[in-house]
Amino acid sequence: MLAAAAVSTLAMVPVIGLSGPASAAIVQQKCSTSQFKVLKTPGDDIDLALAFCVQRDSTGVFRVESTTDWRHGGRVDFEKLELHLRLERYDVVQKGTVCNLRTQVNNVVDRHLCQIPWSSAAPPVTGDR
């Protein structure tokens, strides 16, 4: 069995301030380019592609959304594989979540969406993982 405490990459930190029209939809979004990471295993290595966006709606609340894609050549058996996602203001965590990727990666499902719930943090905010 393999264990990975957390998936981490260099932080790409989109910054969002306030401005935009009034509606209950997402009115602003800043996204990172995909970052790639290889998890070495005794069997098939796992290639991860991680991208995330900071979103703001018209009421002024924010969230961070991360998409993780992966591929591997066969069955893997992680005991733990987590993605730690944070909404930050000046490098201080305002809200965070941990998404468990273990089951999906072990069973070859190739995409996972992780989201921090909407937060009323004051701008500017960034996303990090």
Coordinates of N, CA and C in Angstrom, one line a residue:
M1 N 0.8 -1.2 0.0 CA 0.0 0.0 0.0 C 0.9 1.2 0.0
L2 N 0.5 2.3 -0.7 CA 1.2 3.5 -0.8 C 0.5 4.6 0.0
A3 N 1.2 5.5 0.5 CA 0.6 6.6 1.3 C 1.2 7.9 0.8
A4 N 0.4 8.9 0.6 CA 0.8 10.2 0.2 C 0.0 11.2 1.1
A5 N 0.7 11.9 2.0 CA 0.0 12.7 3.0 C -0.8 13.8 2.3
A6 N -0.2 14.5 1.3 CA -0.8 15.6 0.6 C -0.2 15.8 -0.7
V7 N -1.0 16.3 -1.7 CA -0.5 16.6 -3.0 C -0.2 18.1 -2.9
S8 N 1.0 18.5 -3.2 CA 1.3 20.0 -3.2 C 2.1 20.3 -4.4
T9 N 2.0 21.6 -4.8 CA 2.7 22.1 -5.9 C 3.1 23.5 -5.6
L10 N 3.9 24.1 -6.4 CA 4.1 25.5 -6.3 C 2.8 26.3 -6.4
A11 N 2.6 27.3 -5.6 CA 1.4 28.0 -5.6 C 1.3 28.9 -6.8
M12 N 0.2 28.9 -7.5 CA -0.2 29.9 -8.5 C -1.3 30.6 -7.9
V13 N -1.1 31.9 -7.6 CA -2.1 32.6 -6.8 C -2.8 33.7 -7.6
P14 N -3.9 33.4 -8.2 CA -4.7 34.4 -8.8 C -5.3 35.3 -7.7
V15 N -5.3 36.6 -8.0 CA -5.7 37.6 -7.1 C -7.0 38.3 -7.6
I16 N -8.0 38.4 -6.7 CA -9.3 39.0 -7.1 C -9.6 40.1 -6.2
G17 N -10.0 41.3 -6.7 CA -10.5 42.4 -5.9 C -11.9 42.5 -6.1
L18 N -12.5 43.6 -5.8 CA -14.0 43.8 -6.0 C -14.2 44.8 -7.2
S19 N -15.2 44.4 -7.9 CA -15.8 45.3 -9.0 C -16.6 44.3 -9.8
G20 N -17.7 44.8 -10.4 CA -18.5 44.0 -11.3 C -20.0 44.2 -11.2
P21 N -20.8 43.6 -12.1 CA -22.2 43.8 -12.0 C -22.9 43.0 -10.9
A22 N -24.1 43.4 -10.6 CA -24.9 42.8 -9.5 C -25.7 41.7 -10.1
S23 N -25.5 40.4 -9.7 CA -26.3 39.3 -10.0 C -25.8 38.1 -9.1
A24 N -26.6 37.1 -9.1 CA -26.3 36.0 -8.2 C -25.3 34.9 -8.9
A25 N -24.7 35.3 -9.9 CA -23.8 34.4 -10.7 C -22.3 34.8 -10.4
I26 N -21.4 33.9 -10.9 CA -20.0 34.2 -10.8 C -19.7 35.4 -11.8
V27 N -19.1 36.5 -11.3 CA -18.9 37.6 -12.1 C -17.4 37.8 -12.4
Q28 N -16.6 37.1 -11.6 CA -15.1 37.3 -11.9 C -14.5 36.0 -11.5
Q29 N -13.5 35.6 -12.3 CA -12.8 34.3 -12.1 C -11.3 34.5 -12.7
K30 N -10.4 34.1 -11.8 CA -9.0 34.1 -12.2 C -8.5 32.7 -12.1
C31 N -7.8 32.1 -13.1 CA -7.4 30.7 -13.1 C -5.9 30.6 -13.3
S32 N -5.3 29.6 -12.7 CA -3.9 29.2 -12.9 C -3.8 28.4 -14.2
T33 N -2.6 28.3 -14.7 CA -2.3 27.3 -15.7 C -2.1 26.0 -15.0
S34 N -2.2 24.9 -15.8 CA -2.0 23.6 -15.1 C -0.6 23.4 -14.7
Q35 N -0.5 22.8 -13.5 CA 0.8 22.4 -12.9 C 0.9 20.9 -12.9
F36 N 2.0 20.4 -13.2 CA 2.2 18.9 -13.4 C 3.1 18.4 -12.3
K37 N 2.7 17.2 -11.8 CA 3.4 16.6 -10.7 C 3.4 15.1 -11.0
V38 N 4.5 14.4 -10.8 CA 4.6 12.9 -10.9 C 4.7 12.3 -9.5
L39 N 3.8 11.4 -9.2 CA 3.9 10.7 -7.9 C 4.6 9.3 -8.3
K40 N 5.8 9.1 -7.7 CA 6.5 7.9 -8.0 C 5.9 6.8 -7.1
T41 N 5.7 5.6 -7.7 CA 5.2 4.5 -7.0 C 6.1 3.3 -7.3
P42 N 6.0 2.2 -6.6 CA 6.7 1.0 -6.9 C 6.3 0.4 -8.2
G43 N 5.0 0.6 -8.6 CA 4.5 0.2 -9.9 C 4.5 1.3 -10.9
D44 N 3.3 1.6 -11.3 CA 3.1 2.6 -12.3 C 3.1 4.0 -11.6
D45 N 3.9 5.0 -12.2 CA 3.9 6.3 -11.6 C 2.5 7.0 -12.0
I46 N 2.2 8.0 -11.3 CA 0.9 8.7 -11.5 C 1.3 10.1 -12.0
D47 N 0.7 10.5 -13.1 CA 0.9 11.9 -13.6 C -0.3 12.7 -13.3
L48 N -0.1 13.8 -12.5 CA -1.1 14.7 -12.1 C -1.0 16.0 -12.8
A49 N -2.2 16.6 -13.2 CA -2.3 17.9 -13.7 C -3.3 18.7 -12.8
L50 N -2.8 19.7 -12.1 CA -3.6 20.5 -11.2 C -3.8 21.9 -11.7
A51 N -5.0 22.4 -11.7 CA -5.4 23.8 -12.0 C -6.4 24.3 -11.1
F52 N -6.4 25.6 -10.8 CA -7.4 26.1 -9.9 C -7.8 27.5 -10.2
C53 N -9.0 27.9 -9.8 CA -9.6 29.2 -10.0 C -10.1 29.8 -8.7
V54 N -9.9 31.1 -8.6 CA -10.5 31.9 -7.5 C -11.7 32.6 -8.2
Q55 N -12.9 32.4 -7.6 CA -14.1 33.0 -8.2 C -14.8 33.9 -7.2
R56 N -15.5 34.9 -7.8 CA -16.2 35.9 -7.0 C -17.6 36.0 -7.6
D57 N -18.6 36.1 -6.7 CA -20.0 36.3 -7.2 C -20.4 37.8 -7.0
S58 N -21.5 38.2 -7.4 CA -21.9 39.6 -7.4 C -22.2 40.0 -5.9
T59 N -22.4 39.1 -5.0 CA -22.6 39.5 -3.6 C -21.3 39.8 -2.9
G60 N -20.1 39.5 -3.5 CA -18.8 39.8 -2.9 C -18.3 38.6 -2.2
V61 N -18.8 37.4 -2.3 CA -18.2 36.2 -1.7 C -17.3 35.5 -2.7
F62 N -16.3 34.8 -2.1 CA -15.3 34.1 -2.9 C -15.3 32.6 -2.6
R63 N -14.7 31.9 -3.6 CA -14.4 30.5 -3.4 C -13.2 30.1 -4.3
V64 N -12.6 29.0 -3.9 CA -11.5 28.4 -4.7 C -12.0 27.1 -5.2
E65 N -11.7 26.8 -6.5 CA -12.1 25.6 -7.1 C -10.9 25.0 -7.8
S66 N -10.6 23.7 -7.5 CA -9.5 23.0 -8.1 C -9.9 21.8 -8.9
T67 N -9.3 21.7 -10.1 CA -9.5 20.5 -10.9 C -8.2 19.7 -11.0
T68 N -8.3 18.4 -10.6 CA -7.2 17.5 -10.7 C -7.4 16.4 -11.7
D69 N -6.6 16.3 -12.7 CA -6.6 15.2 -13.7 C -5.4 14.3 -13.5
W70 N -5.5 13.0 -13.8 CA -4.4 12.1 -13.6 C -4.5 11.0 -14.6
R71 N -3.4 10.3 -14.7 CA -3.4 9.0 -15.4 C -2.3 8.2 -14.9
H72 N -2.5 6.9 -15.0 CA -1.5 5.9 -14.6 C -1.7 4.6 -15.4
G73 N -0.7 3.8 -15.4 CA -0.8 2.6 -16.3 C -1.5 1.4 -15.8
G74 N -2.0 1.5 -14.5 CA -2.6 0.3 -14.0 C -3.2 0.6 -12.6
R75 N -3.5 -0.4 -11.9 CA -4.1 -0.3 -10.5 C -3.0 0.2 -9.6
V76 N -3.4 1.2 -8.7 CA -2.5 1.7 -7.6 C -3.3 1.5 -6.4
D77 N -2.6 1.5 -5.2 CA -3.3 1.2 -4.0 C -2.8 2.2 -2.9
F78 N -3.3 3.5 -3.0 CA -2.9 4.5 -2.0 C -3.8 4.2 -0.7
E79 N -3.1 4.4 0.4 CA -3.9 4.4 1.7 C -4.4 5.8 1.9
K80 N -3.7 6.8 1.5 CA -4.1 8.2 1.7 C -3.6 9.1 0.6
L81 N -4.4 9.9 0.0 CA -4.0 10.9 -1.0 C -5.0 12.1 -0.9
E82 N -4.4 13.2 -0.4 CA -5.3 14.3 -0.1 C -4.8 15.6 -0.9
L83 N -5.7 16.4 -1.2 CA -5.4 17.7 -1.8 C -5.9 18.8 -0.8
H84 N -4.9 19.6 -0.3 CA -5.3 20.7 0.6 C -5.4 22.0 -0.1
L85 N -6.6 22.6 -0.1 CA -6.9 23.7 -0.8 C -7.3 24.9 0.1
R86 N -6.8 26.1 -0.1 CA -6.9 27.2 0.8 C -7.4 28.5 0.0
L87 N -8.2 29.3 0.7 CA -8.5 30.6 0.3 C -7.7 31.5 1.2
E88 N -6.9 32.4 0.7 CA -6.0 33.2 1.6 C -6.2 34.7 1.3
R89 N -5.8 35.5 2.3 CA -5.7 36.9 2.2 C -4.4 37.3 2.8
Y90 N -3.5 37.8 1.9 CA -2.1 38.2 2.4 C -1.5 37.0 3.1
D91 N -1.6 35.8 2.5 CA -1.0 34.6 3.0 C -1.5 34.1 4.3
V92 N -2.7 34.6 4.7 CA -3.3 34.1 5.9 C -4.6 33.3 5.5
V93 N -4.7 32.1 5.9 CA -5.8 31.2 5.5 C -7.1 31.8 6.0
Q94 N -8.1 32.0 5.1 CA -9.4 32.5 5.5 C -10.4 31.3 5.6
K95 N -10.2 30.3 4.7 CA -11.0 29.1 4.7 C -10.2 28.1 3.9
G96 N -10.4 26.8 4.3 CA -9.7 25.7 3.6 C -10.6 24.5 3.6
T97 N -10.1 23.5 2.8 CA -10.8 22.2 2.7 C -9.7 21.2 2.3
V98 N -10.0 20.0 2.6 CA -9.1 18.9 2.2 C -10.0 17.9 1.4
C99 N -9.6 17.6 0.2 CA -10.3 16.7 -0.7 C -9.5 15.4 -0.8
N100 N -10.2 14.3 -0.5 CA -9.6 13.0 -0.5 C -9.7 12.4 -2.0
L101 N -8.5 12.2 -2.6 CA -8.4 11.7 -4.0 C -8.2 10.2 -4.0
R102 N -8.0 9.6 -2.9 CA -7.6 8.2 -2.8 C -8.5 7.2 -3.6
T103 N -9.7 7.2 -3.4 CA -10.6 6.3 -4.0 C -10.6 6.5 -5.5
Q104 N -10.7 7.7 -6.0 CA -10.8 8.0 -7.4 C -9.5 7.6 -8.1
V105 N -8.3 7.9 -7.5 CA -7.0 7.6 -8.1 C -6.8 6.1 -8.1
N106 N -7.2 5.4 -7.0 CA -7.0 4.0 -6.9 C -7.9 3.3 -8.0
N107 N -9.0 3.8 -8.3 CA -10.0 3.2 -9.2 C -9.9 3.8 -10.6
V108 N -8.9 4.5 -10.9 CA -8.6 5.0 -12.3 C -9.6 6.1 -12.8
V109 N -10.6 6.6 -12.0 CA -11.3 7.7 -12.4 C -10.4 8.8 -12.6
D110 N -10.5 9.6 -13.7 CA -9.4 10.5 -14.1 C -9.6 12.0 -13.8
R111 N -10.6 12.4 -13.1 CA -10.8 13.8 -12.8 C -11.5 14.0 -11.5
H112 N -11.1 15.0 -10.7 CA -11.7 15.3 -9.5 C -11.9 16.8 -9.3
L113 N -13.0 17.3 -8.9 CA -13.3 18.7 -8.7 C -13.4 18.9 -7.2
C114 N -12.5 19.8 -6.6 CA -12.5 20.2 -5.2 C -12.9 21.6 -5.1
Q115 N -13.8 22.0 -4.2 CA -14.2 23.4 -4.0 C -14.2 23.7 -2.5
I116 N -13.8 25.0 -2.2 CA -14.0 25.6 -0.9 C -15.3 26.2 -1.0
P117 N -16.2 26.1 0.0 CA -17.5 26.8 0.0 C -17.3 28.3 -0.1
W118 N -18.3 29.0 -0.5 CA -18.3 30.4 -0.6 C -17.9 31.0 0.7
S119 N -17.1 32.1 0.7 CA -16.6 32.7 1.9 C -16.7 34.2 1.7
S120 N -17.0 34.9 2.8 CA -17.1 36.4 2.8 C -15.8 37.1 3.1
A121 N -14.7 36.5 2.8 CA -13.3 37.1 3.1 C -13.2 38.4 2.4
A122 N -12.5 39.3 3.0 CA -12.3 40.6 2.4 C -11.2 40.5 1.3
P123 N -11.4 41.2 0.2 CA -10.5 41.2 -0.9 C -9.2 42.0 -0.5
P124 N -8.1 41.8 -1.2 CA -7.9 40.8 -2.2 C -7.6 39.4 -1.6
V125 N -8.0 38.4 -2.3 CA -7.8 37.0 -1.9 C -7.1 36.2 -3.0
T126 N -6.4 35.2 -2.5 CA -5.7 34.3 -3.4 C -6.1 32.8 -3.1
G127 N -5.8 32.0 -4.0 CA -6.0 30.5 -3.8 C -4.6 29.9 -3.7
D128 N -4.5 28.8 -3.0 CA -3.3 28.1 -2.8 C -3.6 26.7 -2.4
R129 N -2.6 25.8 -2.7 CA -2.7 24.4 -2.3 C -1.4 23.8 -2.0

